[in-house]
Amino acid sequence: MAPLHFTILILFSFIIVISSSSFTPPRHPFDPLTETELKLVRTIINKSYPIGPNHKFTFQYVGLNEPDKSLVLSWYYSSRNHTIKPPPRQAFVIARDNGKTREIVVDISSRAIVLDKIHVGNGYPMLSNDEQEASTELVVKFKPFRDSVAKRGLNVSEIVFTTSTIGWYGETKAETERVIRLMPFYLDGTVNMYLRPIEGMTIIVNLDEMKVTEFKDRSTVTMPKANGTEYRISKLNPPFGPTLQNAVLLQPDGPGFKIDGHIVRWANWEFHISFDVRAGIVISLASLFDTDVNKYRQVLYKGHLSEMFIPYMDPSDDWYFITYLDCGDFGCGQCAVSLQPYTDCPAGAVFMDGIFAGQDGTPAKIPKVMCIFEKYAGDIMWRHIRKLKSQT
Ligand SMILES: *[C@@H]1O[C@H](CO)[C@@H](O)[C@H](O)[C@H]1NC(C)=O
Ligand SMILES: *[C@@H]1O[C@H](CO)[C@@H](O)[C@H](O)[C@H]1NC(C)=O
Ligand SMILES: *[C@@H]1O[C@H](CO)[C@@H](O)[C@H](O)[C@H]1NC(C)=O
Ligand SMILES: *[C@@H]1O[C@H](CO)[C@@H](O)[C@H](O)[C@H]1NC(C)=O
């Protein structure tokens, strides 16, 4: 399904508490770009490519430019005694500049663009929230669309859209134009828009020109009723559904993890947690303190969702092109929503915000986009296996 409501959680199983040391580490090379850094990137880029309503320059992605692994590891293994400085902080920017895709690396400390090139070849940058919103506003005002809605006896104010890339099925359009196809859905009494598609229309918007470039009203298809589409648990109380009792995990001594900037320490584990507008949650340099050798052993250098690919596999005209690429098209971070304390994350959870650059480069914040908490995971089976072995 479309990636509009995507939450990120980290769950731990619940074991024991070990406190962390009290030293303050230097800035971690994997820390996400801060609001100040994003503003600086915008200012630096504006010197070469003036940003503003009269210029077709848009930020499609801004994130940390992945530092060289060997530099990160040298820093990491020396960081406990501060002998090596972390690698330089850089931002990686993918921009759309007058119908071309530009890849720019900005060095934060020298305040300079250190790489700038036009992307050649297939593929387009991630969709920004702003251009998806702008395209739906465009279609709502588009006369032929309004006529088709009226013909179906529907209320245009109750229509919402999905905005999908069109894939490549041999047409030349997708190769030469950055276009999306919009699919209308009807609310009017439901909160579950996906159950009420208004099928039969083809609506294509060119994002660089922000214009409806193709509109077809092919057929009118019967739309499902709104009745019986409620799925929210709070609305499912008697007589519609069961009442659930609240359950609480008690931690009288507080949580068993410690958070130091973006570093999380729990039991004999240590890792870095970060947010990226495309990848979503990123876990780096996860390591385990090995008491046999009295030092940390690295387990994972960097890990995140690489892609969630959701092909609909329906060959009809309304659906064939829908092959959701959640990270690449929509951004797993950009689609993430704020987590609700006690609903998404239990008492004692620690929340972190996510910061990303909007289409004009201005930082935007998703408050409470990640949460960290411990969770009792039940009795562990291998405990019993070990017991059996020792009895033999
Ligand atoms: C971009 O630079 C122009 C001058 O070239 C300036 O007028 C404008 O305020 C700058 N915009 C931002 C967002 O820094
Ligand atoms: C700093 O730590 C590294 C790695 O643990 C070690 O090899 C090096 O000798 C230490 N340097 C000093 C000055 O203590
Ligand atoms: C259409 O929907 C809007 C928003 O829900 C509502 O205010 C308006 O009364 C509706 N119009 C008709 C004709 O039902
Ligand atoms: C929707 O379903 C409920 C419960 O079955 C019923 O009471 C109600 O009349 C239905 N509403 C419509 C508009 O069909």
GROMACS .gro file of C-alpha atoms and ligand atoms in nm:
model
  448
    1MET     CA    1   0.000   0.000   0.000
    2ALA     CA    2   0.106   0.359  -0.035
    3PRO     CA    3   0.362   0.462   0.222
    4LEU     CA    4   0.169   0.745   0.381
    5HIS     CA    5   0.175   0.625   0.739
    6PHE     CA    6   0.507   0.474   0.822
    7THR     CA    7   0.632   0.451   1.176
    8ILE     CA    8   0.971   0.350   1.302
    9LEU     CA    9   1.032   0.171   1.628
   10ILE     CA   10   1.323   0.005   1.786
   11LEU     CA   11   1.241  -0.278   2.016
   12PHE     CA   12   1.478  -0.431   2.261
   13SER     CA   13   1.424  -0.737   2.460
   14PHE     CA   14   1.438  -0.676   2.828
   15ILE     CA   15   1.735  -0.808   3.020
   16ILE     CA   16   1.963  -0.616   3.260
   17VAL     CA   17   2.096  -0.267   3.325
   18ILE     CA   18   2.455  -0.152   3.280
   19SER     CA   19   2.531   0.218   3.311
   20SER     CA   20   2.751   0.397   3.060
   21SER     CA   21   3.074   0.585   3.126
   22SER     CA   22   3.035   0.959   3.168
   23PHE     CA   23   3.278   1.093   2.903
   24THR     CA   24   3.139   1.312   2.622
   25PRO     CA   25   3.245   1.180   2.283
   26PRO     CA   26   3.337   1.419   2.001
   27ARG     CA   27   3.079   1.480   1.731
   28HIS     CA   28   3.001   1.144   1.573
   29PRO     CA   29   3.067   1.120   1.196
   30PHE     CA   30   2.728   0.955   1.142
   31ASP     CA   31   2.524   1.218   1.328
   32PRO     CA   32   2.250   1.343   1.093
   33LEU     CA   33   2.278   1.696   0.952
   34THR     CA   34   2.149   1.945   1.203
   35GLU     CA   35   1.911   2.232   1.137
   36THR     CA   36   2.209   2.473   1.142
   37GLU     CA   37   2.402   2.259   0.895
   38LEU     CA   38   2.101   2.231   0.661
   39LYS     CA   39   2.058   2.610   0.668
   40LEU     CA   40   2.428   2.650   0.586
   41VAL     CA   41   2.399   2.406   0.293
   42ARG     CA   42   2.110   2.612   0.159
   43THR     CA   43   2.307   2.935   0.189
   44ILE     CA   44   2.613   2.785   0.017
   45ILE     CA   45   2.411   2.641  -0.270
   46ASN     CA   46   2.217   2.965  -0.313
   47LYS     CA   47   2.546   3.135  -0.406
   48SER     CA   48   2.580   2.914  -0.715
   49TYR     CA   49   2.213   2.844  -0.784
   50PRO     CA   50   1.989   3.122  -0.655
   51ILE     CA   51   1.687   2.966  -0.484
   52GLY     CA   52   1.359   3.143  -0.523
   53PRO     CA   53   1.027   3.150  -0.703
   54ASN     CA   54   1.188   3.261  -1.031
   55HIS     CA   55   1.439   2.977  -1.045
   56LYS     CA   56   1.359   2.616  -1.113
   57PHE     CA   57   1.603   2.477  -0.858
   58THR     CA   58   1.462   2.232  -0.604
   59PHE     CA   59   1.619   2.020  -0.332
   60GLN     CA   60   1.503   1.661  -0.380
   61TYR     CA   61   1.735   1.505  -0.124
   62VAL     CA   62   1.979   1.643   0.133
   63GLY     CA   63   2.161   1.406   0.364
   64LEU     CA   64   2.493   1.329   0.522
   65ASN     CA   65   2.755   1.253   0.257
   66GLU     CA   66   2.872   0.908   0.357
   67PRO     CA   67   3.224   0.951   0.497
   68ASP     CA   68   3.495   0.712   0.382
   69LYS     CA   69   3.467   0.389   0.579
   70SER     CA   70   3.838   0.370   0.662
   71LEU     CA   71   3.832   0.725   0.805
   72VAL     CA   72   3.526   0.643   1.013
   73LEU     CA   73   3.686   0.329   1.150
   74SER     CA   74   4.017   0.503   1.234
   75TRP     CA   75   3.818   0.765   1.421
   76TYR     CA   76   3.602   0.504   1.586
   77TYR     CA   77   3.890   0.295   1.719
   78SER     CA   78   4.073   0.601   1.845
   79SER     CA   79   3.778   0.797   1.972
   80ARG     CA   80   3.802   0.683   2.331
   81ASN     CA   81   4.128   0.881   2.363
   82HIS     CA   82   4.050   1.156   2.106
   83THR     CA   83   4.364   1.094   1.899
   84ILE     CA   84   4.198   1.124   1.559
   85LYS     CA   85   3.956   1.390   1.443
   86PRO     CA   86   3.632   1.269   1.284
   87PRO     CA   87   3.621   1.287   0.901
   88PRO     CA   88   3.499   1.620   0.754
   89ARG     CA   89   3.123   1.678   0.767
   90GLN     CA   90   2.974   1.694   0.421
   91ALA     CA   91   2.624   1.710   0.279
   92PHE     CA   92   2.508   1.524  -0.030
   93VAL     CA   93   2.244   1.710  -0.227
   94ILE     CA   94   2.034   1.584  -0.516
   95ALA     CA   95   1.864   1.876  -0.686
   96ARG     CA   96   1.646   1.934  -0.987
   97ASP     CA   97   1.784   2.225  -1.184
   98ASN     CA   98   1.593   2.337  -1.494
   99GLY     CA   99   1.489   1.987  -1.594
  100LYS     CA  100   1.824   1.826  -1.507
  101THR     CA  101   1.930   1.628  -1.202
  102ARG     CA  102   2.232   1.769  -1.023
  103GLU     CA  103   2.441   1.593  -0.757
  104ILE     CA  104   2.628   1.828  -0.525
  105VAL     CA  105   2.860   1.766  -0.231
  106VAL     CA  106   2.892   2.056   0.014
  107ASP     CA  107   3.177   2.059   0.265
  108ILE     CA  108   3.040   2.204   0.588
  109SER     CA  109   3.361   2.327   0.755
  110SER     CA  110   3.516   2.487   0.444
  111ARG     CA  111   3.169   2.610   0.339
  112ALA     CA  112   3.233   2.513  -0.021
  113ILE     CA  113   3.087   2.300  -0.296
  114VAL     CA  114   3.346   2.027  -0.349
  115LEU     CA  115   3.161   1.825  -0.615
  116ASP     CA  116   2.892   1.927  -0.861
  117LYS     CA  117   2.777   1.719  -1.155
  118ILE     CA  118   2.477   1.657  -1.375
  119HIS     CA  119   2.343   1.304  -1.345
  120VAL     CA  120   2.337   1.126  -1.680
  121GLY     CA  121   2.139   0.812  -1.741
  122ASN     CA  122   1.814   0.666  -1.618
  123GLY     CA  123   1.631   0.753  -1.303
  124TYR     CA  124   1.490   1.057  -1.131
  125PRO     CA  125   1.535   1.189  -0.778
  126MET     CA  126   1.296   1.120  -0.493
  127LEU     CA  127   0.963   1.304  -0.495
  128SER     CA  128   0.943   1.594  -0.252
  129ASN     CA  129   0.636   1.644  -0.033
  130ASP     CA  130   0.591   1.992  -0.178
  131GLU     CA  131   0.570   1.878  -0.540
  132GLN     CA  132   0.328   1.597  -0.449
  133GLU     CA  133   0.104   1.851  -0.276
  134ALA     CA  134   0.136   2.101  -0.559
  135SER     CA  135   0.038   1.838  -0.816
  136THR     CA  136  -0.277   1.740  -0.625
  137GLU     CA  137  -0.380   2.107  -0.593
  138LEU     CA  138  -0.328   2.142  -0.966
  139VAL     CA  139  -0.554   1.847  -1.048
  140VAL     CA  140  -0.829   1.955  -0.808
  141LYS     CA  141  -0.852   2.284  -1.004
  142PHE     CA  142  -0.822   2.119  -1.347
  143LYS     CA  143  -1.150   2.174  -1.533
  144PRO     CA  144  -1.171   1.839  -1.720
  145PHE     CA  145  -1.111   1.657  -1.389
  146ARG     CA  146  -1.382   1.857  -1.212
  147ASP     CA  147  -1.619   1.777  -1.498
  148SER     CA  148  -1.546   1.404  -1.462
  149VAL     CA  149  -1.609   1.424  -1.087
  150ALA     CA  150  -1.939   1.606  -1.144
  151LYS     CA  151  -2.040   1.347  -1.405
  152ARG     CA  152  -1.996   1.076  -1.137
  153GLY     CA  153  -2.207   1.278  -0.889
  154LEU     CA  154  -1.916   1.309  -0.645
  155ASN     CA  155  -1.807   1.599  -0.421
  156VAL     CA  156  -1.460   1.720  -0.525
  157SER     CA  157  -1.387   1.839  -0.167
  158GLU     CA  158  -1.397   1.478  -0.051
  159ILE     CA  159  -1.131   1.359  -0.298
  160VAL     CA  160  -0.771   1.280  -0.205
  161PHE     CA  161  -0.494   1.145  -0.429
  162THR     CA  162  -0.200   0.914  -0.441
  163THR     CA  163   0.096   1.033  -0.646
  164SER     CA  164   0.291   0.753  -0.811
  165THR     CA  165   0.585   0.735  -1.044
  166ILE     CA  166   0.476   0.571  -1.369
  167GLY     CA  167   0.751   0.313  -1.406
  168TRP     CA  168   0.887   0.228  -1.746
  169TYR     CA  169   0.685   0.007  -1.977
  170GLY     CA  170   0.843   0.097  -2.306
  171GLU     CA  171   0.689   0.445  -2.336
  172THR     CA  172   0.940   0.719  -2.406
  173LYS     CA  173   0.765   0.967  -2.174
  174ALA     CA  174   0.917   0.822  -1.858
  175GLU     CA  175   1.262   0.849  -2.008
  176THR     CA  176   1.240   1.211  -2.114
  177GLU     CA  177   0.996   1.371  -1.872
  178ARG     CA  178   0.973   1.361  -1.495
  179VAL     CA  179   0.606   1.274  -1.460
  180ILE     CA  180   0.378   1.120  -1.201
  181ARG     CA  181   0.034   0.970  -1.227
  182LEU     CA  182  -0.233   1.068  -0.978
  183MET     CA  183  -0.508   0.835  -0.864
  184PRO     CA  184  -0.818   0.984  -0.698
  185PHE     CA  185  -0.979   0.826  -0.390
  186TYR     CA  186  -1.301   0.922  -0.215
  187LEU     CA  187  -1.342   0.995   0.157
  188ASP     CA  188  -1.707   1.100   0.218
  189GLY     CA  189  -1.765   0.901   0.536
  190THR     CA  190  -1.449   0.688   0.556
  191VAL     CA  191  -1.102   0.745   0.699
  192ASN     CA  192  -0.976   0.455   0.489
  193MET     CA  193  -0.933   0.625   0.153
  194TYR     CA  194  -0.761   0.326  -0.006
  195LEU     CA  195  -1.087   0.132  -0.002
  196ARG     CA  196  -1.263   0.384  -0.225
  197PRO     CA  197  -1.063   0.434  -0.546
  198ILE     CA  198  -1.230   0.638  -0.817
  199GLU     CA  199  -1.122   0.427  -1.112
  200GLY     CA  200  -1.137   0.504  -1.481
  201MET     CA  201  -0.926   0.820  -1.511
  202THR     CA  202  -0.568   0.869  -1.632
  203ILE     CA  203  -0.411   1.182  -1.482
  204ILE     CA  204  -0.046   1.260  -1.561
  205VAL     CA  205   0.142   1.562  -1.420
  206ASN     CA  206   0.481   1.681  -1.542
  207LEU     CA  207   0.666   1.784  -1.224
  208ASP     CA  208   0.927   2.008  -1.386
  209GLU     CA  209   0.658   2.213  -1.559
  210MET     CA  210   0.395   2.153  -1.291
  211LYS     CA  211   0.130   2.094  -1.556
  212VAL     CA  212  -0.134   1.830  -1.624
  213THR     CA  213   0.007   1.688  -1.948
  214GLU     CA  214  -0.243   1.406  -1.997
  215PHE     CA  215  -0.600   1.355  -1.885
  216LYS     CA  216  -0.835   1.078  -1.993
  217ASP     CA  217  -1.173   0.978  -1.856
  218ARG     CA  218  -1.188   0.620  -1.983
  219SER     CA  219  -1.479   0.468  -1.794
  220THR     CA  220  -1.692   0.491  -1.480
  221VAL     CA  221  -1.644   0.208  -1.232
  222THR     CA  222  -1.868   0.137  -0.931
  223MET     CA  223  -1.705   0.263  -0.613
  224PRO     CA  224  -1.720   0.068  -0.282
  225LYS     CA  225  -1.942   0.211  -0.004
  226ALA     CA  226  -1.792   0.387   0.297
  227ASN     CA  227  -1.985   0.166   0.533
  228GLY     CA  228  -1.784  -0.091   0.727
  229THR     CA  229  -1.446   0.062   0.645
  230GLU     CA  230  -1.363   0.186   0.997
  231TYR     CA  231  -1.042   0.030   1.125
  232ARG     CA  232  -0.938   0.251   1.418
  233ILE     CA  233  -0.937   0.057   1.742
  234SER     CA  234  -1.071   0.354   1.942
  235LYS     CA  235  -1.382   0.355   1.723
  236LEU     CA  236  -1.424  -0.020   1.751
  237ASN     CA  237  -1.534  -0.020   2.115
  238PRO     CA  238  -1.862  -0.195   2.200
  239PRO     CA  239  -2.098  -0.251   2.032
  240PHE     CA  240  -1.863  -0.256   1.728
  241GLY     CA  241  -1.569  -0.446   1.877
  242PRO     CA  242  -1.383  -0.556   2.189
  243THR     CA  243  -1.245  -0.324   2.457
  244LEU     CA  244  -0.874  -0.378   2.517
  245GLN     CA  245  -0.724  -0.334   2.865
  246ASN     CA  246  -0.415  -0.119   2.907
  247ALA     CA  247  -0.092  -0.300   2.995
  248VAL     CA  248   0.209  -0.128   3.153
  249LEU     CA  249   0.574  -0.238   3.180
  250LEU     CA  250   0.712  -0.126   3.518
  251GLN     CA  251   1.075  -0.011   3.535
  252PRO     CA  252   1.115   0.120   3.891
  253ASP     CA  253   1.484   0.205   3.829
  254GLY     CA  254   1.422   0.370   3.490
  255PRO     CA  255   1.513   0.235   3.148
  256GLY     CA  256   1.817   0.010   3.111
  257PHE     CA  257   1.967   0.202   2.822
  258LYS     CA  258   2.162   0.528   2.815
  259ILE     CA  259   2.155   0.775   2.529
  260ASP     CA  260   2.449   1.002   2.462
  261GLY     CA  261   2.381   1.227   2.162
  262HIS     CA  262   2.292   0.965   1.901
  263ILE     CA  263   2.476   0.680   2.069
  264VAL     CA  264   2.268   0.422   2.250
  265ARG     CA  265   2.424   0.193   2.509
  266TRP     CA  266   2.229  -0.100   2.641
  267ALA     CA  267   2.361  -0.405   2.829
  268ASN     CA  268   2.692  -0.476   2.655
  269TRP     CA  269   2.573  -0.319   2.328
  270GLU     CA  270   2.658   0.015   2.177
  271PHE     CA  271   2.531   0.163   1.850
  272HIS     CA  272   2.460   0.488   1.672
  273ILE     CA  273   2.106   0.579   1.570
  274SER     CA  274   2.023   0.836   1.306
  275PHE     CA  275   1.751   0.959   1.072
  276ASP     CA  276   1.775   1.005   0.698
  277VAL     CA  277   1.496   1.146   0.482
  278ARG     CA  278   1.539   0.870   0.224
  279ALA     CA  279   1.649   0.566   0.427
  280GLY     CA  280   1.451   0.640   0.744
  281ILE     CA  281   1.610   0.497   1.056
  282VAL     CA  282   1.982   0.418   1.028
  283ILE     CA  283   2.175   0.203   1.278
  284SER     CA  284   2.555   0.228   1.258
  285LEU     CA  285   2.866   0.093   1.425
  286ALA     CA  286   2.676  -0.154   1.636
  287SER     CA  287   2.917  -0.333   1.862
  288LEU     CA  288   2.915  -0.569   2.153
  289PHE     CA  289   3.151  -0.555   2.450
  290ASP     CA  290   3.322  -0.892   2.454
  291THR     CA  291   3.428  -0.969   2.811
  292ASP     CA  292   3.659  -1.252   2.691
  293VAL     CA  293   3.890  -1.005   2.515
  294ASN     CA  294   3.784  -0.699   2.715
  295LYS     CA  295   3.698  -0.485   2.414
  296TYR     CA  296   3.418  -0.396   2.176
  297ARG     CA  297   3.361  -0.623   1.876
  298GLN     CA  298   3.200  -0.465   1.573
  299VAL     CA  299   2.886  -0.640   1.456
  300LEU     CA  300   2.730  -0.405   1.200
  301TYR     CA  301   2.891  -0.110   1.019
  302LYS     CA  302   2.571   0.042   0.889
  303GLY     CA  303   2.219  -0.086   0.841
  304HIS     CA  304   1.888   0.053   0.722
  305LEU     CA  305   1.592  -0.039   0.506
  306SER     CA  306   1.733  -0.050   0.156
  307GLU     CA  307   1.401  -0.052  -0.026
  308MET     CA  308   1.051  -0.177   0.007
  309PHE     CA  309   0.924  -0.266  -0.336
  310ILE     CA  310   0.553  -0.322  -0.363
  311PRO     CA  311   0.432  -0.434  -0.706
  312TYR     CA  312   0.053  -0.442  -0.739
  313MET     CA  313   0.062  -0.685  -1.033
  314ASP     CA  314  -0.280  -0.579  -1.158
  315PRO     CA  315  -0.262  -0.537  -1.537
  316SER     CA  316  -0.568  -0.307  -1.564
  317ASP     CA  317  -0.513   0.051  -1.675
  318ASP     CA  318  -0.580   0.195  -1.328
  319TRP     CA  319  -0.323  -0.015  -1.147
  320TYR     CA  320  -0.056  -0.162  -1.378
  321PHE     CA  321   0.196   0.121  -1.321
  322ILE     CA  322   0.174   0.105  -0.941
  323THR     CA  323   0.499  -0.047  -0.821
  324TYR     CA  324   0.562   0.142  -0.499
  325LEU     CA  325   0.928   0.195  -0.422
  326ASP     CA  326   0.886   0.333  -0.072
  327CYS     CA  327   1.240   0.457  -0.006
  328GLY     CA  328   1.348   0.562  -0.354
  329ASP     CA  329   1.027   0.733  -0.467
  330PHE     CA  330   0.876   0.865  -0.145
  331GLY     CA  331   1.159   0.846   0.109
  332CYS     CA  332   1.115   0.613   0.405
  333GLY     CA  333   1.213   0.906   0.629
  334GLN     CA  334   1.000   1.163   0.449
  335CYS     CA  335   0.692   0.941   0.487
  336ALA     CA  336   0.750   0.874   0.856
  337VAL     CA  337   0.504   1.030   1.099
  338SER     CA  338   0.533   1.138   1.462
  339LEU     CA  339   0.496   0.854   1.708
  340GLN     CA  340   0.236   0.892   1.981
  341PRO     CA  341   0.353   0.834   2.337
  342TYR     CA  342   0.166   0.542   2.500
  343THR     CA  343   0.002   0.445   2.170
  344ASP     CA  344   0.307   0.369   1.954
  345CYS     CA  345   0.570   0.359   2.229
  346PRO     CA  346   0.522   0.262   2.594
  347ALA     CA  347   0.597   0.458   2.912
  348GLY     CA  348   0.969   0.514   2.955
  349ALA     CA  349   1.036   0.541   2.580
  350VAL     CA  350   1.286   0.803   2.466
  351PHE     CA  351   1.190   0.995   2.152
  352MET     CA  352   1.409   1.151   1.884
  353ASP     CA  353   1.313   1.402   1.615
  354GLY     CA  354   1.397   1.380   1.247
  355ILE     CA  355   1.517   1.683   1.052
  356PHE     CA  356   1.526   1.710   0.675
  357ALA     CA  357   1.544   1.975   0.406
  358GLY     CA  358   1.224   2.069   0.227
  359GLN     CA  359   1.208   2.131  -0.147
  360ASP     CA  360   1.341   2.487  -0.106
  361GLY     CA  361   1.622   2.367   0.123
  362THR     CA  362   1.460   2.494   0.444
  363PRO     CA  363   1.488   2.250   0.735
  364ALA     CA  364   1.167   2.080   0.845
  365LYS     CA  365   1.120   1.868   1.154
  366ILE     CA  366   0.923   1.550   1.218
  367PRO     CA  367   0.894   1.551   1.599
  368LYS     CA  368   0.922   1.216   1.779
  369VAL     CA  369   0.996   1.022   1.461
  370MET     CA  370   1.190   0.748   1.642
  371CYS     CA  371   1.151   0.597   1.984
  372ILE     CA  372   1.367   0.370   2.190
  373PHE     CA  373   1.230   0.147   2.458
  374GLU     CA  374   1.282  -0.187   2.623
  375LYS     CA  375   1.032  -0.461   2.585
  376TYR     CA  376   0.999  -0.784   2.774
  377ALA     CA  377   1.042  -1.050   2.507
  378GLY     CA  378   0.930  -1.353   2.704
  379ASP     CA  379   1.136  -1.644   2.825
  380ILE     CA  380   1.423  -1.734   2.602
  381MET     CA  381   1.424  -2.088   2.468
  382TRP     CA  382   1.801  -2.147   2.471
  383ARG     CA  383   1.803  -2.105   2.849
  384HIS     CA  384   1.620  -2.437   2.870
  385ILE     CA  385   1.838  -2.604   2.607
  386ARG     CA  386   2.149  -2.519   2.807
  387LYS     CA  387   1.991  -2.666   3.118
  388LEU     CA  388   1.925  -2.995   2.935
  389LYS     CA  389   2.287  -3.011   2.818
  390SER     CA  390   2.428  -2.962   3.165
  391GLN     CA  391   2.212  -3.243   3.297
  392THR     CA  392   2.357  -3.498   3.053
  393LIG     C1  393   1.993   3.381  -0.227
  393LIG     O1  394   2.079   3.476  -0.279
  393LIG     C2  395   2.013   3.596  -0.320
  393LIG     C3  396   2.118   3.686  -0.382
  393LIG     O2  397   2.179   3.621  -0.488
  393LIG     C4  398   1.949   3.660  -0.201
  393LIG     O3  399   1.877   3.775  -0.242
  393LIG     C5  400   1.854   3.560  -0.136
  393LIG     O4  401   1.800   3.616  -0.018
  393LIG     C6  402   1.924   3.431  -0.105
  393LIG     N1  403   1.829   3.335  -0.058
  393LIG     C7  404   1.855   3.252   0.043
  393LIG     C8  405   1.746   3.158   0.074
  393LIG     O5  406   1.960   3.252   0.104
  394LIG     C1  407   4.447   0.556   2.159
  394LIG     O1  408   4.366   0.441   2.135
  394LIG     C2  409   4.415   0.357   2.033
  394LIG     C3  410   4.310   0.249   2.006
  394LIG     O2  411   4.251   0.204   2.126
  394LIG     C4  412   4.550   0.301   2.075
  394LIG     O3  413   4.600   0.218   1.972
  394LIG     C5  414   4.646   0.417   2.099
  394LIG     O4  415   4.769   0.368   2.148
  394LIG     C6  416   4.588   0.516   2.200
  394LIG     N1  417   4.672   0.634   2.203
  394LIG     C7  418   4.705   0.692   2.317
  394LIG     C8  419   4.789   0.816   2.304
  394LIG     O5  420   4.668   0.652   2.426
  395LIG     C1  421  -1.870   1.867  -0.015
  395LIG     O1  422  -1.775   1.839   0.086
  395LIG     C2  423  -1.746   1.949   0.168
  395LIG     C3  424  -1.629   1.909   0.258
  395LIG     O2  425  -1.652   1.788   0.319
  395LIG     C4  426  -1.870   1.991   0.243
  395LIG     O3  427  -1.840   2.103   0.324
  395LIG     C5  428  -1.980   2.026   0.143
  395LIG     O4  429  -2.098   2.053   0.211
  395LIG     C6  430  -2.002   1.911   0.047
  395LIG     N1  431  -2.092   1.952  -0.058
  395LIG     C7  432  -2.201   1.884  -0.088
  395LIG     C8  433  -2.282   1.938  -0.200
  395LIG     O5  434  -2.232   1.781  -0.031
  396LIG     C1  435  -2.390   0.132   0.788
  396LIG     O1  436  -2.393   0.017   0.868
  396LIG     C2  437  -2.459   0.032   0.991
  396LIG     C3  438  -2.439  -0.095   1.074
  396LIG     O2  439  -2.456  -0.209   0.994
  396LIG     C4  440  -2.606   0.067   0.967
  396LIG     O3  441  -2.670   0.087   1.090
  396LIG     C5  442  -2.614   0.192   0.884
  396LIG     O4  443  -2.747   0.222   0.853
  396LIG     C6  444  -2.531   0.178   0.757
  396LIG     N1  445  -2.528   0.306   0.690
  396LIG     C7  446  -2.545   0.316   0.561
  396LIG     C8  447  -2.530   0.457   0.506
  396LIG     O5  448  -2.565   0.222   0.488
   0.00000   0.00000   0.00000
